[in-house]
């Protein structure tokens, strides 16, 4: 499959092409990045957090309204306990070290996924971070934590069933909008561009509903090496694509 690695590197926001309003990234390849350097997997995840910092800054500078990052999937619990705990530790460090900047930069921090299954202190930190930036009106940084698209859709179906059972809704009123309103992403712009790093060509239970009309981009780069220049290339590739939404 084609990647953007041969596209010209743009030094600034690409001119002419449309800027995606909402970009989502499956940040894959931290483990392989570490292995290539004979380092422990944790070193790869740490380098992954550095990439998160650089790429979120670049997304803001390009005028991307919402960036959604897949940080911990509902399937990641299957990893060794030590790695799960390392990832939670990195999330704590990220909130401690980066929340001031996000708040100052007018970013609204959001979480998608069932993060309430995390340790109580981490849930409190995440809630505090969301509350601290809730009054901002700038770009959205949505972090997917214990997120799985199938569980998200099951949750929406359950809410609809409850609404019908309680007489608040008629089954004939259930349409795509009714489902979207019950997804974790209900207040985010429509997903325009979904990027997966590290050469894997899968969605891995990420934003399955939202990806219906998104442009998909698979790049070979391992996540820790994914740079602002590569985000600019991805945005430029998006600007060159023609979106027809089923029309001609
Ligand atoms: C995939 O690489 C990456 C993850 C499962 C975790 C992504 C997490 C981060 C980048 C750090 C935490 C994020 C924030 C926002 C603080 P992999 O381990 O599956 O890599 P591999 O496929 O090469 O083994």
Tab-separated table of C-alpha atoms and ligand atoms in Angstrom:
chain	number	residue	atom	x	y	z
A	1	UNK	CA	0.000	0.000	0.000
A	2	UNK	CA	1.097	3.531	-0.735
A	3	UNK	CA	2.638	5.606	2.017
A	4	UNK	CA	3.401	9.291	2.156
A	5	UNK	CA	7.087	8.755	2.770
A	6	UNK	CA	7.980	9.707	-0.794
A	7	UNK	CA	5.892	12.908	-0.759
A	8	UNK	CA	7.807	16.195	-0.504
A	9	UNK	CA	8.336	17.426	3.018
A	10	UNK	CA	6.548	20.694	3.621
A	11	UNK	CA	8.138	23.167	5.940
A	12	UNK	CA	4.920	24.962	6.736
A	13	UNK	CA	1.203	24.450	6.594
A	14	UNK	CA	0.484	23.314	3.048
A	15	UNK	CA	-1.152	26.004	0.975
A	16	UNK	CA	-4.184	25.404	-1.198
A	17	UNK	CA	-5.354	22.034	0.093
A	18	UNK	CA	-8.031	21.743	2.705
A	19	UNK	CA	-6.927	21.374	6.311
A	20	UNK	CA	-8.653	18.435	8.003
A	21	UNK	CA	-10.799	19.588	10.909
A	22	UNK	CA	-10.370	16.365	12.856
A	23	UNK	CA	-7.330	14.086	12.670
A	24	UNK	CA	-7.006	10.826	14.597
A	25	UNK	CA	-3.824	8.814	15.012
A	26	UNK	CA	-3.166	5.178	15.885
A	27	UNK	CA	0.271	5.654	17.433
A	28	UNK	CA	1.854	2.302	16.667
A	29	UNK	CA	5.448	1.116	16.714
A	30	UNK	CA	6.869	2.206	20.074
A	31	UNK	CA	7.944	-1.345	20.893
A	32	UNK	CA	9.704	-1.892	17.560
A	33	UNK	CA	11.409	1.513	17.853
A	34	UNK	CA	12.851	0.422	21.212
A	35	UNK	CA	13.789	-3.055	19.955
A	36	UNK	CA	15.749	-1.586	17.045
A	37	UNK	CA	17.826	0.288	19.629
A	38	UNK	CA	18.138	-2.656	22.050
A	39	UNK	CA	16.190	-0.643	24.610
A	40	UNK	CA	13.352	-1.738	26.892
A	41	UNK	CA	9.816	-1.206	25.565
A	42	UNK	CA	9.320	1.551	28.149
A	43	UNK	CA	11.964	3.629	26.348
A	44	UNK	CA	9.871	3.334	23.183
A	45	UNK	CA	6.751	4.513	24.992
A	46	UNK	CA	8.694	7.425	26.522
A	47	UNK	CA	9.878	8.442	23.067
A	48	UNK	CA	6.233	8.044	22.003
A	49	UNK	CA	5.190	10.649	24.565
A	50	UNK	CA	7.805	13.060	23.166
A	51	UNK	CA	6.245	12.525	19.729
A	52	UNK	CA	2.783	13.197	21.217
A	53	UNK	CA	4.033	16.532	22.539
A	54	UNK	CA	5.610	17.599	19.220
A	55	UNK	CA	2.734	16.432	17.057
A	56	UNK	CA	0.016	18.041	19.215
A	57	UNK	CA	1.891	21.363	19.063
A	58	UNK	CA	2.218	21.051	15.288
A	59	UNK	CA	-1.474	20.175	14.890
A	60	UNK	CA	-2.392	23.335	16.794
A	61	UNK	CA	-0.070	25.433	14.650
A	62	UNK	CA	-1.679	24.038	11.475
A	63	UNK	CA	-5.172	24.940	12.617
A	64	UNK	CA	-6.430	21.373	13.081
A	65	UNK	CA	-9.506	21.727	15.291
A	66	UNK	CA	-9.408	18.296	16.914
A	67	UNK	CA	-6.709	15.674	17.336
A	68	UNK	CA	-7.641	12.267	18.738
A	69	UNK	CA	-4.839	9.973	19.884
A	70	UNK	CA	-5.177	6.241	20.595
A	71	UNK	CA	-3.135	5.991	23.802
A	72	UNK	CA	-4.653	2.886	25.423
A	73	UNK	CA	-7.107	0.508	23.809
A	74	UNK	CA	-9.571	-1.712	25.634
A	75	UNK	CA	-7.429	-4.618	24.357
A	76	UNK	CA	-4.180	-3.219	25.796
A	77	UNK	CA	-5.063	-4.742	29.204
A	78	UNK	CA	-3.808	-8.006	27.655
A	79	UNK	CA	-0.227	-6.707	27.774
A	80	UNK	CA	2.053	-7.720	30.660
A	81	UNK	CA	1.076	-6.015	33.920
A	82	UNK	CA	4.362	-4.135	34.031
A	83	UNK	CA	3.802	-2.559	30.610
A	84	UNK	CA	0.220	-1.582	31.490
A	85	UNK	CA	1.515	0.058	34.656
A	86	UNK	CA	4.297	1.814	32.696
A	87	UNK	CA	1.741	3.257	30.266
A	88	UNK	CA	-0.400	4.499	33.172
A	89	UNK	CA	2.723	6.028	34.721
A	90	UNK	CA	3.512	7.867	31.483
A	91	UNK	CA	-0.021	9.226	31.360
A	92	UNK	CA	0.374	10.573	34.911
A	93	UNK	CA	3.695	12.188	33.959
A	94	UNK	CA	2.190	13.651	30.773
A	95	UNK	CA	-0.682	15.268	32.677
A	96	UNK	CA	1.677	16.633	35.343
A	97	UNK	CA	4.174	18.024	32.871
A	98	UNK	CA	1.954	19.192	30.006
A	99	UNK	CA	-1.336	20.342	31.505
A	100	UNK	CA	-0.111	23.892	32.177
A	101	UNK	CA	0.879	24.314	28.528
A	102	UNK	CA	-2.381	22.837	27.250
A	103	UNK	CA	-4.424	25.100	29.534
A	104	UNK	CA	-2.387	28.162	28.545
A	105	UNK	CA	-2.669	27.347	24.845
A	106	UNK	CA	-6.481	27.320	25.073
A	107	UNK	CA	-6.646	23.551	24.365
A	108	UNK	CA	-9.697	21.609	25.486
A	109	UNK	CA	-8.624	18.217	26.778
A	110	UNK	CA	-11.119	15.410	26.262
A	111	UNK	CA	-11.066	11.678	26.829
A	112	UNK	CA	-12.885	9.036	24.837
A	113	UNK	CA	-13.201	5.542	26.267
A	114	UNK	CA	-14.036	4.038	29.632
A	115	UNK	CA	-11.136	5.557	31.600
A	116	UNK	CA	-13.024	5.132	34.866
A	117	UNK	CA	-11.632	1.602	35.005
A	118	UNK	CA	-8.196	3.099	35.690
A	119	UNK	CA	-6.759	3.539	39.211
A	120	UNK	CA	-8.774	6.077	41.268
A	121	UNK	CA	-5.896	8.569	41.513
A	122	UNK	CA	-5.443	8.527	37.732
A	123	UNK	CA	-9.190	8.945	37.161
A	124	UNK	CA	-9.086	11.961	39.487
A	125	UNK	CA	-6.102	13.407	37.606
A	126	UNK	CA	-7.814	12.948	34.244
A	127	UNK	CA	-11.061	14.470	35.564
A	128	UNK	CA	-9.093	17.410	36.989
A	129	UNK	CA	-7.310	17.946	33.673
A	130	UNK	CA	-10.567	17.851	31.705
A	131	UNK	CA	-12.214	20.272	34.163
A	132	UNK	CA	-9.244	22.649	34.074
A	133	UNK	CA	-9.458	23.047	30.291
A	134	UNK	CA	-13.252	22.826	29.969
A	135	UNK	CA	-13.651	26.614	29.800
A	136	UNK	CA	-11.213	26.927	26.886
A	137	UNK	CA	-12.526	27.354	23.377
A	138	UNK	CA	-9.500	26.408	21.290
A	139	UNK	CA	-8.466	23.125	19.654
A	140	UNK	CA	-9.503	19.802	21.162
A	141	UNK	CA	-6.979	17.177	22.207
A	142	UNK	CA	-8.926	13.952	22.719
A	143	UNK	CA	-7.039	11.056	24.249
A	144	UNK	CA	-8.478	7.573	23.818
A	145	UNK	CA	-8.092	5.727	27.122
A	146	UNK	CA	-9.448	2.217	27.554
A	147	UNK	CA	-11.226	2.912	24.289
A	148	UNK	CA	-12.776	0.358	21.964
A	149	UNK	CA	-15.113	1.309	19.133
A	150	UNK	CA	-17.293	-1.773	19.493
A	151	UNK	CA	-17.851	-1.039	23.205
A	152	UNK	CA	-18.630	2.585	22.310
A	153	UNK	CA	-21.288	1.413	19.826
A	154	UNK	CA	-22.685	-1.103	22.305
A	155	UNK	CA	-23.009	1.757	24.809
A	156	UNK	CA	-24.886	3.871	22.268
A	157	UNK	CA	-27.218	0.948	21.453
A	158	UNK	CA	-27.917	0.446	25.163
A	159	UNK	CA	-28.725	4.117	25.681
A	160	UNK	CA	-31.109	4.036	22.727
A	161	UNK	CA	-32.801	0.905	24.070
A	162	UNK	CA	-33.209	2.614	27.468
A	163	UNK	CA	-34.674	5.706	25.801
A	164	UNK	CA	-37.162	3.560	23.877
A	165	UNK	CA	-38.080	1.510	26.935
A	166	UNK	CA	-38.652	4.670	28.981
A	167	UNK	CA	-40.892	6.055	26.243
A	168	UNK	CA	-38.546	8.958	25.498
A	169	UNK	CA	-37.938	7.827	21.939
A	170	UNK	CA	-39.765	6.013	19.176
A	171	UNK	CA	-37.733	3.290	17.398
A	172	UNK	CA	-38.530	4.964	14.062
A	173	UNK	CA	-36.637	8.056	15.270
A	174	UNK	CA	-33.370	6.107	15.525
A	175	UNK	CA	-31.102	7.348	12.763
A	176	UNK	CA	-27.377	7.958	12.272
A	177	UNK	CA	-27.621	11.250	14.135
A	178	UNK	CA	-29.205	9.545	17.148
A	179	UNK	CA	-26.315	7.092	17.280
A	180	UNK	CA	-23.669	9.781	16.798
A	181	UNK	CA	-25.163	11.816	19.622
A	182	UNK	CA	-24.482	8.883	21.950
A	183	UNK	CA	-20.868	8.244	20.942
A	184	UNK	CA	-17.922	9.499	23.014
A	185	UNK	CA	-17.038	11.773	20.086
A	186	UNK	CA	-20.469	13.449	20.009
A	187	UNK	CA	-19.046	16.961	20.433
A	188	UNK	CA	-16.025	16.572	18.134
A	189	UNK	CA	-15.993	17.618	14.466
A	190	UNK	CA	-16.496	14.810	11.919
A	191	UNK	CA	-13.367	12.698	11.478
A	192	UNK	CA	-11.536	13.746	8.308
A	193	UNK	CA	-8.218	11.931	8.444
A	194	UNK	CA	-7.120	8.791	10.260
A	195	UNK	CA	-3.403	7.995	10.333
A	196	UNK	CA	-1.771	4.771	11.490
A	197	UNK	CA	1.968	4.593	11.909
A	198	UNK	CA	4.372	1.632	11.747
A	199	UNK	CA	3.181	-0.014	8.542
A	200	UNK	CA	0.221	-1.960	9.934
A	201	UNK	CA	-2.958	-1.691	7.870
A	202	UNK	CA	-5.664	-2.180	10.486
A	203	UNK	CA	-8.115	-0.008	12.413
A	204	UNK	CA	-7.775	-2.102	15.589
A	205	UNK	CA	-11.218	-1.189	16.957
A	206	UNK	CA	-10.532	2.567	16.724
A	207	UNK	CA	-13.275	5.019	15.693
A	208	UNK	CA	-15.041	2.452	13.476
A	209	UNK	CA	-18.233	4.489	13.096
A	210	UNK	CA	-16.427	7.818	12.749
A	211	UNK	CA	-14.090	6.451	10.059
A	212	UNK	CA	-16.978	5.810	7.644
A	213	UNK	CA	-15.937	8.694	5.368
A	214	UNK	CA	-12.524	9.552	6.783
A	215	UNK	CA	-9.456	9.444	4.587
A	216	UNK	CA	-7.134	6.667	5.780
A	217	UNK	CA	-3.387	7.041	5.688
A	218	UNK	CA	-0.950	4.293	6.615
A	219	UNK	CA	2.669	5.319	7.028
A	220	UNK	CA	5.742	3.163	7.619
A	221	UNK	CA	7.275	5.461	10.235
A	222	UNK	CA	7.332	4.123	13.780
A	223	UNK	CA	5.388	6.427	16.107
A	224	UNK	CA	8.380	7.856	18.050
A	225	UNK	CA	9.845	9.015	14.722
A	226	UNK	CA	6.603	10.579	13.470
A	227	UNK	CA	7.489	14.264	13.214
A	228	UNK	CA	5.661	17.553	12.653
A	229	UNK	CA	7.012	17.445	9.062
A	230	UNK	CA	5.312	14.105	8.557
A	231	UNK	CA	2.069	15.457	9.955
A	232	UNK	CA	2.360	18.296	7.439
A	233	UNK	CA	2.900	15.704	4.662
A	234	UNK	CA	-0.169	13.802	5.814
A	235	UNK	CA	-2.239	16.984	5.816
A	236	UNK	CA	-0.970	17.833	2.331
A	237	UNK	CA	-1.880	14.314	1.113
A	238	UNK	CA	-5.341	14.816	2.603
A	239	UNK	CA	-5.656	18.122	0.738
A	240	UNK	CA	-4.925	16.344	-2.559
A	241	UNK	CA	-7.598	13.695	-2.098
A	242	UNK	CA	-11.057	14.004	-3.547
A	243	UNK	CA	-13.822	13.137	-1.122
A	244	UNK	CA	-17.026	12.082	-2.817
A	245	UNK	CA	-19.075	10.644	0.067
A	246	UNK	CA	-20.583	8.080	-2.271
A	247	UNK	CA	-21.391	10.650	-4.972
A	248	UNK	CA	-19.560	11.299	-8.236
B	1	LIG	C1	1.685	1.152	20.270
B	1	LIG	O1	3.024	0.761	20.188
B	1	LIG	C2	1.535	2.160	21.280
B	1	LIG	C3	0.785	2.014	22.394
B	1	LIG	C4	0.015	0.812	22.729
B	1	LIG	C5	0.693	3.076	23.390
B	1	LIG	C6	0.728	4.481	22.875
B	1	LIG	C7	1.094	5.306	24.022
B	1	LIG	C8	1.911	6.367	24.017
B	1	LIG	C9	2.479	6.969	22.805
B	1	LIG	C10	2.304	6.995	25.308
B	1	LIG	C11	1.182	7.478	26.173
B	1	LIG	C12	0.385	8.557	25.557
B	1	LIG	C13	0.077	9.727	26.146
B	1	LIG	C14	-0.929	10.616	25.487
B	1	LIG	C15	0.664	10.173	27.402
B	1	LIG	P1	3.363	-0.772	20.446
B	1	LIG	O2	3.842	-0.884	21.845
B	1	LIG	O3	2.190	-1.624	20.117
B	1	LIG	O4	4.516	-0.966	19.430
B	1	LIG	P2	4.918	-2.320	18.696
B	1	LIG	O5	3.742	-2.724	17.846
B	1	LIG	O6	6.102	-1.904	17.890
B	1	LIG	O7	5.260	-3.319	19.767
